[in-house]
Short mmCIF file of N, CA and C in Angstrom, two decimals:
data_model
loop_
_atom_site.label_atom_id
_atom_site.label_comp_id
_atom_site.label_asym_id
_atom_site.label_seq_id
_atom_site.Cartn_x
_atom_site.Cartn_y
_atom_site.Cartn_z
N MET A 1 -20.38 -0.20 12.05
CA MET A 1 -19.89 -1.54 12.31
C MET A 1 -20.19 -1.87 13.77
N ASP A 2 -20.58 -3.06 14.02
CA ASP A 2 -20.93 -3.47 15.37
C ASP A 2 -19.71 -3.82 16.21
N ASN A 3 -18.67 -4.27 15.59
CA ASN A 3 -17.50 -4.79 16.28
C ASN A 3 -16.46 -3.68 16.46
N PRO A 4 -16.01 -3.40 17.68
CA PRO A 4 -14.99 -2.37 17.87
C PRO A 4 -13.61 -2.81 17.40
N GLU A 5 -13.44 -4.07 17.11
CA GLU A 5 -12.17 -4.59 16.61
C GLU A 5 -12.25 -4.72 15.09
N THR A 6 -11.16 -5.16 14.47
CA THR A 6 -11.16 -5.36 13.04
C THR A 6 -12.24 -6.36 12.66
N PRO A 7 -13.09 -6.01 11.70
CA PRO A 7 -14.13 -6.96 11.29
C PRO A 7 -13.52 -8.26 10.79
N VAL A 8 -14.09 -9.39 11.23
CA VAL A 8 -13.57 -10.71 10.86
C VAL A 8 -13.60 -10.88 9.35
N SER A 9 -14.61 -10.32 8.70
CA SER A 9 -14.77 -10.51 7.26
C SER A 9 -14.01 -9.48 6.43
N LEU A 10 -13.20 -8.64 7.05
CA LEU A 10 -12.45 -7.62 6.33
C LEU A 10 -11.48 -8.27 5.35
N ARG A 11 -11.53 -7.80 4.11
CA ARG A 11 -10.57 -8.22 3.09
C ARG A 11 -9.92 -6.97 2.52
N ILE A 12 -8.62 -7.04 2.31
CA ILE A 12 -7.92 -5.93 1.68
C ILE A 12 -7.29 -6.44 0.39
N LEU A 13 -7.67 -5.80 -0.70
CA LEU A 13 -7.21 -6.20 -2.03
C LEU A 13 -6.57 -5.02 -2.73
N HIS A 14 -5.74 -5.32 -3.73
CA HIS A 14 -5.24 -4.26 -4.60
C HIS A 14 -6.42 -3.65 -5.33
N LEU A 15 -6.40 -2.36 -5.52
CA LEU A 15 -7.43 -1.70 -6.31
C LEU A 15 -7.51 -2.34 -7.69
N ALA A 16 -6.38 -2.82 -8.21
CA ALA A 16 -6.36 -3.49 -9.52
C ALA A 16 -7.26 -4.72 -9.54
N GLU A 17 -7.50 -5.32 -8.38
CA GLU A 17 -8.37 -6.50 -8.30
C GLU A 17 -9.85 -6.13 -8.25
N VAL A 18 -10.13 -4.89 -7.84
CA VAL A 18 -11.52 -4.44 -7.71
C VAL A 18 -11.69 -3.05 -8.32
N PRO A 19 -11.39 -2.90 -9.62
CA PRO A 19 -11.52 -1.58 -10.24
C PRO A 19 -12.95 -1.05 -10.22
N GLU A 20 -13.90 -1.94 -10.00
CA GLU A 20 -15.29 -1.50 -9.89
C GLU A 20 -15.52 -0.62 -8.66
N ALA A 21 -14.55 -0.56 -7.76
CA ALA A 21 -14.63 0.32 -6.59
C ALA A 21 -14.32 1.78 -6.94
N ILE A 22 -13.76 2.03 -8.10
CA ILE A 22 -13.33 3.38 -8.46
C ILE A 22 -14.47 4.40 -8.42
N PRO A 23 -15.67 4.12 -8.95
CA PRO A 23 -16.73 5.13 -8.86
C PRO A 23 -17.11 5.50 -7.42
N VAL A 24 -17.17 4.51 -6.54
CA VAL A 24 -17.47 4.77 -5.13
C VAL A 24 -16.37 5.63 -4.52
N LEU A 25 -15.14 5.24 -4.74
CA LEU A 25 -14.01 5.98 -4.18
C LEU A 25 -13.92 7.39 -4.75
N THR A 26 -14.24 7.54 -6.02
CA THR A 26 -14.24 8.87 -6.64
C THR A 26 -15.20 9.79 -5.90
N GLU A 27 -16.39 9.30 -5.62
CA GLU A 27 -17.37 10.11 -4.88
C GLU A 27 -16.86 10.44 -3.48
N TRP A 28 -16.25 9.47 -2.82
CA TRP A 28 -15.70 9.71 -1.48
C TRP A 28 -14.63 10.79 -1.53
N PHE A 29 -13.73 10.71 -2.53
CA PHE A 29 -12.65 11.69 -2.65
C PHE A 29 -13.22 13.09 -2.87
N LEU A 30 -14.25 13.19 -3.72
CA LEU A 30 -14.88 14.49 -3.97
C LEU A 30 -15.45 15.08 -2.69
N THR A 31 -16.06 14.22 -1.88
CA THR A 31 -16.66 14.67 -0.62
C THR A 31 -15.58 15.02 0.40
N GLU A 32 -14.60 14.17 0.57
CA GLU A 32 -13.60 14.34 1.61
C GLU A 32 -12.58 15.43 1.29
N TRP A 33 -12.17 15.50 0.05
CA TRP A 33 -11.11 16.42 -0.36
C TRP A 33 -11.60 17.37 -1.46
N GLY A 34 -12.74 17.99 -1.21
CA GLY A 34 -13.35 18.89 -2.17
C GLY A 34 -12.44 20.00 -2.66
N PRO A 35 -11.66 20.65 -1.78
CA PRO A 35 -10.79 21.73 -2.27
C PRO A 35 -9.80 21.26 -3.34
N TYR A 36 -9.43 19.98 -3.31
CA TYR A 36 -8.50 19.46 -4.29
C TYR A 36 -9.22 18.80 -5.47
N TYR A 37 -10.19 17.93 -5.15
CA TYR A 37 -10.87 17.17 -6.20
C TYR A 37 -12.18 17.78 -6.68
N GLY A 38 -12.66 18.79 -5.99
CA GLY A 38 -13.93 19.41 -6.36
C GLY A 38 -13.86 20.17 -7.67
N PRO A 39 -14.96 20.81 -8.05
CA PRO A 39 -15.05 21.48 -9.35
C PRO A 39 -14.00 22.57 -9.58
N ASN A 40 -13.56 23.22 -8.52
CA ASN A 40 -12.57 24.29 -8.67
C ASN A 40 -11.16 23.86 -8.29
N GLY A 41 -11.00 22.58 -7.94
CA GLY A 41 -9.70 22.09 -7.53
C GLY A 41 -8.87 21.59 -8.69
N PRO A 42 -7.58 21.41 -8.46
CA PRO A 42 -6.67 20.97 -9.52
C PRO A 42 -6.67 19.46 -9.78
N GLY A 43 -7.30 18.68 -8.88
CA GLY A 43 -7.20 17.23 -8.99
C GLY A 43 -8.34 16.59 -9.75
N ASN A 44 -8.08 15.36 -10.20
CA ASN A 44 -9.08 14.54 -10.87
C ASN A 44 -9.09 13.20 -10.14
N ALA A 45 -10.10 12.99 -9.29
CA ALA A 45 -10.12 11.82 -8.42
C ALA A 45 -10.11 10.52 -9.22
N GLU A 46 -10.96 10.42 -10.23
CA GLU A 46 -11.01 9.17 -11.00
C GLU A 46 -9.68 8.89 -11.69
N ALA A 47 -9.09 9.90 -12.29
CA ALA A 47 -7.80 9.71 -12.96
C ALA A 47 -6.72 9.31 -11.96
N ASP A 48 -6.71 9.95 -10.78
CA ASP A 48 -5.72 9.59 -9.76
C ASP A 48 -5.89 8.14 -9.33
N LEU A 49 -7.13 7.71 -9.13
CA LEU A 49 -7.38 6.32 -8.74
C LEU A 49 -6.93 5.36 -9.85
N ARG A 50 -7.20 5.70 -11.08
CA ARG A 50 -6.81 4.82 -12.19
C ARG A 50 -5.29 4.68 -12.30
N THR A 51 -4.54 5.71 -11.91
CA THR A 51 -3.08 5.58 -11.95
C THR A 51 -2.58 4.59 -10.88
N CYS A 52 -3.44 4.29 -9.91
CA CYS A 52 -3.07 3.40 -8.81
C CYS A 52 -3.46 1.94 -9.08
N LEU A 53 -3.76 1.59 -10.31
CA LEU A 53 -4.14 0.21 -10.65
C LEU A 53 -2.91 -0.66 -10.87
N ASN A 54 -1.89 -0.47 -10.07
CA ASN A 54 -0.65 -1.25 -10.13
C ASN A 54 -0.59 -2.19 -8.94
N ARG A 55 0.19 -3.25 -9.09
CA ARG A 55 0.38 -4.21 -8.00
C ARG A 55 1.82 -4.24 -7.51
N ASP A 56 2.76 -3.95 -8.40
CA ASP A 56 4.17 -4.13 -8.04
C ASP A 56 5.02 -2.89 -8.29
N ARG A 57 4.38 -1.76 -8.43
CA ARG A 57 5.09 -0.49 -8.56
C ARG A 57 4.16 0.64 -8.14
N MET A 58 4.76 1.76 -7.78
CA MET A 58 3.98 2.92 -7.37
C MET A 58 3.56 3.72 -8.59
N PRO A 59 2.43 4.39 -8.50
CA PRO A 59 1.49 4.41 -7.38
C PRO A 59 0.62 3.15 -7.40
N LEU A 60 0.25 2.73 -6.20
CA LEU A 60 -0.66 1.60 -6.07
C LEU A 60 -1.62 1.89 -4.93
N ALA A 61 -2.76 1.23 -4.96
CA ALA A 61 -3.75 1.44 -3.90
C ALA A 61 -4.32 0.10 -3.48
N HIS A 62 -4.81 0.08 -2.26
CA HIS A 62 -5.53 -1.07 -1.72
C HIS A 62 -6.91 -0.62 -1.28
N VAL A 63 -7.83 -1.57 -1.28
CA VAL A 63 -9.21 -1.30 -0.90
C VAL A 63 -9.62 -2.30 0.16
N ALA A 64 -10.25 -1.81 1.22
CA ALA A 64 -10.80 -2.67 2.28
C ALA A 64 -12.26 -2.94 1.94
N LEU A 65 -12.64 -4.21 1.99
CA LEU A 65 -14.01 -4.62 1.69
C LEU A 65 -14.57 -5.42 2.85
N ASP A 66 -15.89 -5.33 3.04
CA ASP A 66 -16.52 -6.18 4.05
C ASP A 66 -16.86 -7.52 3.42
N GLY A 67 -17.49 -8.40 4.18
CA GLY A 67 -17.80 -9.74 3.71
C GLY A 67 -18.73 -9.78 2.51
N ASP A 68 -19.50 -8.72 2.31
CA ASP A 68 -20.42 -8.64 1.18
C ASP A 68 -19.79 -7.94 -0.02
N GLY A 69 -18.55 -7.52 0.11
CA GLY A 69 -17.86 -6.84 -0.99
C GLY A 69 -18.07 -5.34 -1.02
N ALA A 70 -18.71 -4.79 0.01
CA ALA A 70 -18.89 -3.33 0.07
C ALA A 70 -17.58 -2.66 0.46
N VAL A 71 -17.31 -1.53 -0.16
CA VAL A 71 -16.08 -0.78 0.11
C VAL A 71 -16.15 -0.14 1.49
N LEU A 72 -15.12 -0.38 2.29
CA LEU A 72 -15.01 0.21 3.62
C LEU A 72 -13.95 1.30 3.69
N GLY A 73 -12.95 1.20 2.82
CA GLY A 73 -11.88 2.18 2.86
C GLY A 73 -10.83 1.94 1.80
N THR A 74 -9.87 2.84 1.75
CA THR A 74 -8.79 2.74 0.78
C THR A 74 -7.55 3.45 1.30
N ALA A 75 -6.41 3.11 0.74
CA ALA A 75 -5.15 3.79 1.01
C ALA A 75 -4.23 3.55 -0.17
N ALA A 76 -3.31 4.47 -0.39
CA ALA A 76 -2.40 4.37 -1.53
C ALA A 76 -0.95 4.53 -1.09
N LEU A 77 -0.07 4.02 -1.92
CA LEU A 77 1.36 4.23 -1.79
C LEU A 77 1.79 4.98 -3.04
N LYS A 78 2.27 6.21 -2.84
CA LYS A 78 2.63 7.06 -3.97
C LYS A 78 4.06 7.57 -3.81
N PRO A 79 4.75 7.79 -4.92
CA PRO A 79 6.10 8.34 -4.80
C PRO A 79 6.12 9.76 -4.27
N CYS A 80 5.05 10.52 -4.53
CA CYS A 80 4.95 11.90 -4.05
C CYS A 80 3.50 12.18 -3.69
N SER A 81 3.29 12.94 -2.63
CA SER A 81 1.94 13.28 -2.23
C SER A 81 1.77 14.76 -1.97
N MET A 82 2.79 15.41 -1.43
CA MET A 82 2.68 16.83 -1.10
C MET A 82 3.66 17.61 -1.98
N ALA A 83 3.10 18.52 -2.79
CA ALA A 83 3.92 19.28 -3.73
C ALA A 83 5.04 20.06 -3.03
N SER A 84 4.81 20.43 -1.78
CA SER A 84 5.83 21.19 -1.04
C SER A 84 6.97 20.31 -0.55
N HIS A 85 6.79 18.98 -0.64
CA HIS A 85 7.79 18.07 -0.10
C HIS A 85 8.14 16.95 -1.09
N VAL A 86 8.41 17.34 -2.33
CA VAL A 86 8.74 16.35 -3.36
C VAL A 86 10.07 15.66 -3.07
N HIS A 87 10.86 16.22 -2.18
CA HIS A 87 12.15 15.63 -1.82
C HIS A 87 11.97 14.42 -0.88
N LEU A 88 10.76 14.22 -0.38
CA LEU A 88 10.49 13.08 0.50
C LEU A 88 9.65 12.04 -0.25
N GLY A 89 9.74 10.81 0.19
CA GLY A 89 8.89 9.78 -0.39
C GLY A 89 9.45 8.41 -0.09
N PRO A 90 8.66 7.41 -0.31
CA PRO A 90 7.28 7.40 -0.79
C PRO A 90 6.30 7.79 0.32
N TRP A 91 5.02 7.89 -0.06
CA TRP A 91 3.99 8.40 0.83
C TRP A 91 2.82 7.44 1.00
N LEU A 92 2.37 7.30 2.22
CA LEU A 92 1.05 6.74 2.50
C LEU A 92 0.10 7.89 2.19
N ALA A 93 -0.81 7.69 1.25
CA ALA A 93 -1.68 8.77 0.81
C ALA A 93 -3.10 8.25 0.63
N ALA A 94 -4.03 9.18 0.53
CA ALA A 94 -5.43 8.86 0.21
C ALA A 94 -6.03 7.83 1.18
N LEU A 95 -5.64 7.90 2.45
CA LEU A 95 -6.23 7.00 3.44
C LEU A 95 -7.62 7.54 3.77
N LEU A 96 -8.62 6.73 3.50
CA LEU A 96 -9.99 7.15 3.72
C LEU A 96 -10.83 5.93 4.10
N VAL A 97 -11.55 6.05 5.19
CA VAL A 97 -12.40 4.96 5.69
C VAL A 97 -13.83 5.49 5.81
N LEU A 98 -14.77 4.68 5.37
CA LEU A 98 -16.19 5.01 5.50
C LEU A 98 -16.48 5.39 6.95
N PRO A 99 -17.16 6.51 7.20
CA PRO A 99 -17.39 6.93 8.59
C PRO A 99 -17.94 5.83 9.50
N ALA A 100 -18.86 5.02 9.03
CA ALA A 100 -19.44 3.95 9.85
C ALA A 100 -18.43 2.86 10.20
N ALA A 101 -17.32 2.80 9.45
CA ALA A 101 -16.31 1.76 9.69
C ALA A 101 -15.09 2.29 10.43
N ARG A 102 -15.12 3.55 10.83
CA ARG A 102 -13.97 4.12 11.54
C ARG A 102 -13.91 3.60 12.97
N ARG A 103 -12.70 3.52 13.48
CA ARG A 103 -12.42 3.03 14.83
C ARG A 103 -12.79 1.56 15.00
N CYS A 104 -12.72 0.84 13.88
CA CYS A 104 -13.01 -0.60 13.89
C CYS A 104 -11.81 -1.40 13.41
N GLY A 105 -10.67 -0.74 13.18
CA GLY A 105 -9.48 -1.44 12.74
C GLY A 105 -9.24 -1.40 11.24
N VAL A 106 -10.18 -0.83 10.49
CA VAL A 106 -10.03 -0.78 9.03
C VAL A 106 -8.85 0.11 8.65
N GLY A 107 -8.77 1.30 9.23
CA GLY A 107 -7.66 2.20 8.94
C GLY A 107 -6.32 1.60 9.30
N ALA A 108 -6.24 0.97 10.47
CA ALA A 108 -4.99 0.34 10.90
C ALA A 108 -4.58 -0.77 9.94
N ALA A 109 -5.55 -1.55 9.48
CA ALA A 109 -5.26 -2.63 8.53
C ALA A 109 -4.76 -2.06 7.20
N LEU A 110 -5.36 -0.97 6.75
CA LEU A 110 -4.92 -0.35 5.51
C LEU A 110 -3.51 0.24 5.65
N VAL A 111 -3.23 0.90 6.77
CA VAL A 111 -1.89 1.45 6.99
C VAL A 111 -0.86 0.32 7.00
N ALA A 112 -1.15 -0.76 7.70
CA ALA A 112 -0.23 -1.91 7.76
C ALA A 112 0.01 -2.48 6.36
N THR A 113 -1.04 -2.55 5.56
CA THR A 113 -0.92 -3.07 4.20
C THR A 113 -0.02 -2.18 3.35
N ILE A 114 -0.18 -0.87 3.48
CA ILE A 114 0.66 0.06 2.71
C ILE A 114 2.11 -0.01 3.20
N GLU A 115 2.31 -0.12 4.50
CA GLU A 115 3.68 -0.27 5.02
C GLU A 115 4.31 -1.53 4.44
N ASP A 116 3.56 -2.63 4.40
CA ASP A 116 4.08 -3.88 3.83
C ASP A 116 4.38 -3.74 2.34
N ALA A 117 3.53 -3.03 1.62
CA ALA A 117 3.76 -2.81 0.19
C ALA A 117 5.04 -2.01 -0.02
N ALA A 118 5.26 -1.00 0.81
CA ALA A 118 6.49 -0.20 0.71
C ALA A 118 7.72 -1.06 1.00
N ARG A 119 7.64 -1.90 2.02
CA ARG A 119 8.75 -2.81 2.33
C ARG A 119 9.03 -3.73 1.14
N ALA A 120 7.97 -4.28 0.56
CA ALA A 120 8.13 -5.21 -0.56
C ALA A 120 8.79 -4.54 -1.76
N LEU A 121 8.62 -3.22 -1.89
CA LEU A 121 9.26 -2.48 -2.97
C LEU A 121 10.65 -1.98 -2.59
N GLY A 122 11.13 -2.37 -1.40
CA GLY A 122 12.48 -2.03 -0.98
C GLY A 122 12.63 -0.68 -0.30
N CYS A 123 11.53 -0.07 0.09
CA CYS A 123 11.59 1.24 0.74
C CYS A 123 12.05 1.09 2.19
N GLU A 124 12.89 2.02 2.63
CA GLU A 124 13.38 2.00 3.99
C GLU A 124 12.55 2.86 4.93
N MET A 125 11.83 3.83 4.36
CA MET A 125 10.95 4.68 5.16
C MET A 125 9.78 5.11 4.32
N ILE A 126 8.77 5.63 5.01
CA ILE A 126 7.56 6.08 4.34
C ILE A 126 7.06 7.33 5.07
N TYR A 127 6.39 8.20 4.35
CA TYR A 127 5.91 9.47 4.90
C TYR A 127 4.39 9.55 4.76
N CYS A 128 3.80 10.43 5.55
CA CYS A 128 2.37 10.69 5.47
C CYS A 128 2.12 12.11 5.95
N GLY A 129 1.27 12.82 5.24
CA GLY A 129 0.85 14.15 5.66
C GLY A 129 -0.61 14.09 6.06
N THR A 130 -0.94 14.63 7.23
CA THR A 130 -2.32 14.61 7.70
C THR A 130 -2.64 15.87 8.48
N ASP A 131 -3.92 16.24 8.42
CA ASP A 131 -4.38 17.40 9.18
C ASP A 131 -4.66 17.01 10.63
N GLY A 132 -4.36 15.82 11.01
CA GLY A 132 -4.50 15.39 12.39
C GLY A 132 -5.50 14.28 12.60
N ALA A 133 -6.34 14.03 11.60
CA ALA A 133 -7.40 13.04 11.75
C ALA A 133 -6.87 11.64 12.06
N ILE A 134 -5.70 11.31 11.55
CA ILE A 134 -5.16 9.97 11.78
C ILE A 134 -3.87 9.99 12.60
N ALA A 135 -3.59 11.11 13.24
CA ALA A 135 -2.34 11.23 14.01
C ALA A 135 -2.21 10.12 15.05
N GLY A 136 -3.27 9.85 15.80
CA GLY A 136 -3.21 8.81 16.83
C GLY A 136 -2.93 7.45 16.24
N LEU A 137 -3.56 7.14 15.13
CA LEU A 137 -3.33 5.86 14.45
C LEU A 137 -1.87 5.74 14.03
N LEU A 138 -1.34 6.77 13.39
CA LEU A 138 0.05 6.72 12.94
C LEU A 138 1.00 6.57 14.13
N GLN A 139 0.80 7.36 15.17
CA GLN A 139 1.69 7.29 16.33
C GLN A 139 1.64 5.92 16.98
N SER A 140 0.46 5.30 17.02
CA SER A 140 0.34 3.97 17.64
C SER A 140 1.08 2.91 16.84
N ARG A 141 1.38 3.19 15.58
CA ARG A 141 2.09 2.25 14.72
C ARG A 141 3.57 2.61 14.59
N GLY A 142 4.04 3.57 15.39
CA GLY A 142 5.46 3.89 15.39
C GLY A 142 5.89 5.00 14.46
N TRP A 143 4.95 5.74 13.92
CA TRP A 143 5.29 6.87 13.08
C TRP A 143 5.73 8.03 13.96
N GLU A 144 6.68 8.83 13.48
CA GLU A 144 7.14 9.99 14.24
C GLU A 144 6.80 11.28 13.50
N ALA A 145 6.40 12.29 14.25
CA ALA A 145 6.09 13.60 13.67
C ALA A 145 7.39 14.27 13.26
N LEU A 146 7.42 14.81 12.03
CA LEU A 146 8.62 15.47 11.52
C LEU A 146 8.47 16.98 11.42
N GLU A 147 7.32 17.42 10.90
CA GLU A 147 7.15 18.84 10.62
C GLU A 147 5.67 19.19 10.67
N GLY A 148 5.34 20.24 11.37
CA GLY A 148 3.95 20.67 11.46
C GLY A 148 3.70 21.98 10.75
N GLY A 149 2.43 22.30 10.60
CA GLY A 149 2.05 23.57 10.00
C GLY A 149 2.28 23.65 8.51
N VAL A 150 2.36 22.52 7.83
CA VAL A 150 2.60 22.53 6.39
C VAL A 150 1.31 22.93 5.68
N PRO A 151 1.34 24.01 4.89
CA PRO A 151 0.11 24.48 4.24
C PRO A 151 -0.44 23.47 3.23
N THR A 152 -1.76 23.33 3.22
CA THR A 152 -2.47 22.52 2.23
C THR A 152 -3.69 23.33 1.78
N LEU A 153 -4.47 22.78 0.87
CA LEU A 153 -5.69 23.46 0.43
C LEU A 153 -6.76 23.47 1.51
N ARG A 154 -6.59 22.64 2.53
CA ARG A 154 -7.52 22.63 3.66
C ARG A 154 -6.78 23.17 4.86
N ASP A 155 -6.67 22.37 5.89
CA ASP A 155 -5.99 22.79 7.12
C ASP A 155 -4.50 22.49 7.03
N PRO A 156 -3.68 23.18 7.84
CA PRO A 156 -2.25 22.85 7.87
C PRO A 156 -2.06 21.38 8.26
N ALA A 157 -1.03 20.77 7.70
CA ALA A 157 -0.77 19.35 7.92
C ALA A 157 0.49 19.13 8.73
N MET A 158 0.53 17.96 9.35
CA MET A 158 1.73 17.46 10.03
C MET A 158 2.28 16.35 9.13
N ILE A 159 3.59 16.36 8.95
CA ILE A 159 4.22 15.28 8.20
C ILE A 159 4.81 14.29 9.19
N TYR A 160 4.50 13.02 8.93
CA TYR A 160 4.98 11.90 9.75
C TYR A 160 5.90 11.03 8.90
N ARG A 161 6.77 10.31 9.62
CA ARG A 161 7.67 9.37 8.95
C ARG A 161 7.70 8.07 9.74
N ARG A 162 7.82 6.97 9.03
CA ARG A 162 7.98 5.67 9.68
C ARG A 162 9.15 4.94 9.05
N MET A 163 10.09 4.55 9.87
CA MET A 163 11.21 3.73 9.40
C MET A 163 10.67 2.31 9.22
N LEU A 164 10.99 1.69 8.10
CA LEU A 164 10.45 0.37 7.79
C LEU A 164 11.46 -0.75 7.99
N ARG A 165 12.72 -0.42 8.12
CA ARG A 165 13.76 -1.47 8.27
C ARG A 165 14.49 -1.29 9.57
#
C-alpha cells in the first residue's frame, strides 16, 4: 500500500456480505497458522470461516476490502479462542492482514470494528491472545496484558484484555 495511513477506499464488511472471500481467507489461514489449520493440525479453516457467517451473534467475522474489492484482512469475534482459557471471552480472534497492507491502518480498523461488534452484543470486555505480532496495536488501543507465556501450537502467547464500557 502506498499510503501509511488507513486507505481512503478501505471498506469493512461482515464476512456474511462477502462469502466469496472465504477461499482466499482459507489459504491465508493455512499459510499463517499451519500448525493448527495445516494437514496435521486439528483445525479446518474453511469450516471455521463458515461458522462466522453471522451478523448479530458470535462467532462473526469482518473482512477489510480495498476499493477494487480485493481482500486486505479479516478479524473475528468468537466466544472462545484459546482452549486453555475457555473461562474467558469473548475473543478478538483470527486477525490477519495481507503483508502488503500491514502498518497502513487496516489492522487497527479491523480491531475497532470487532470492539464495536462486541459492544453491540452487550459485552463489557474482550480478550485476545497473540504471540506478540499485534501487541503494539492492541496496547495503542487501550488493551492491557493479562498473562504471558501461554502455550500454543506455535510460540507462547500473551493474553490481552480490553474493557469496553
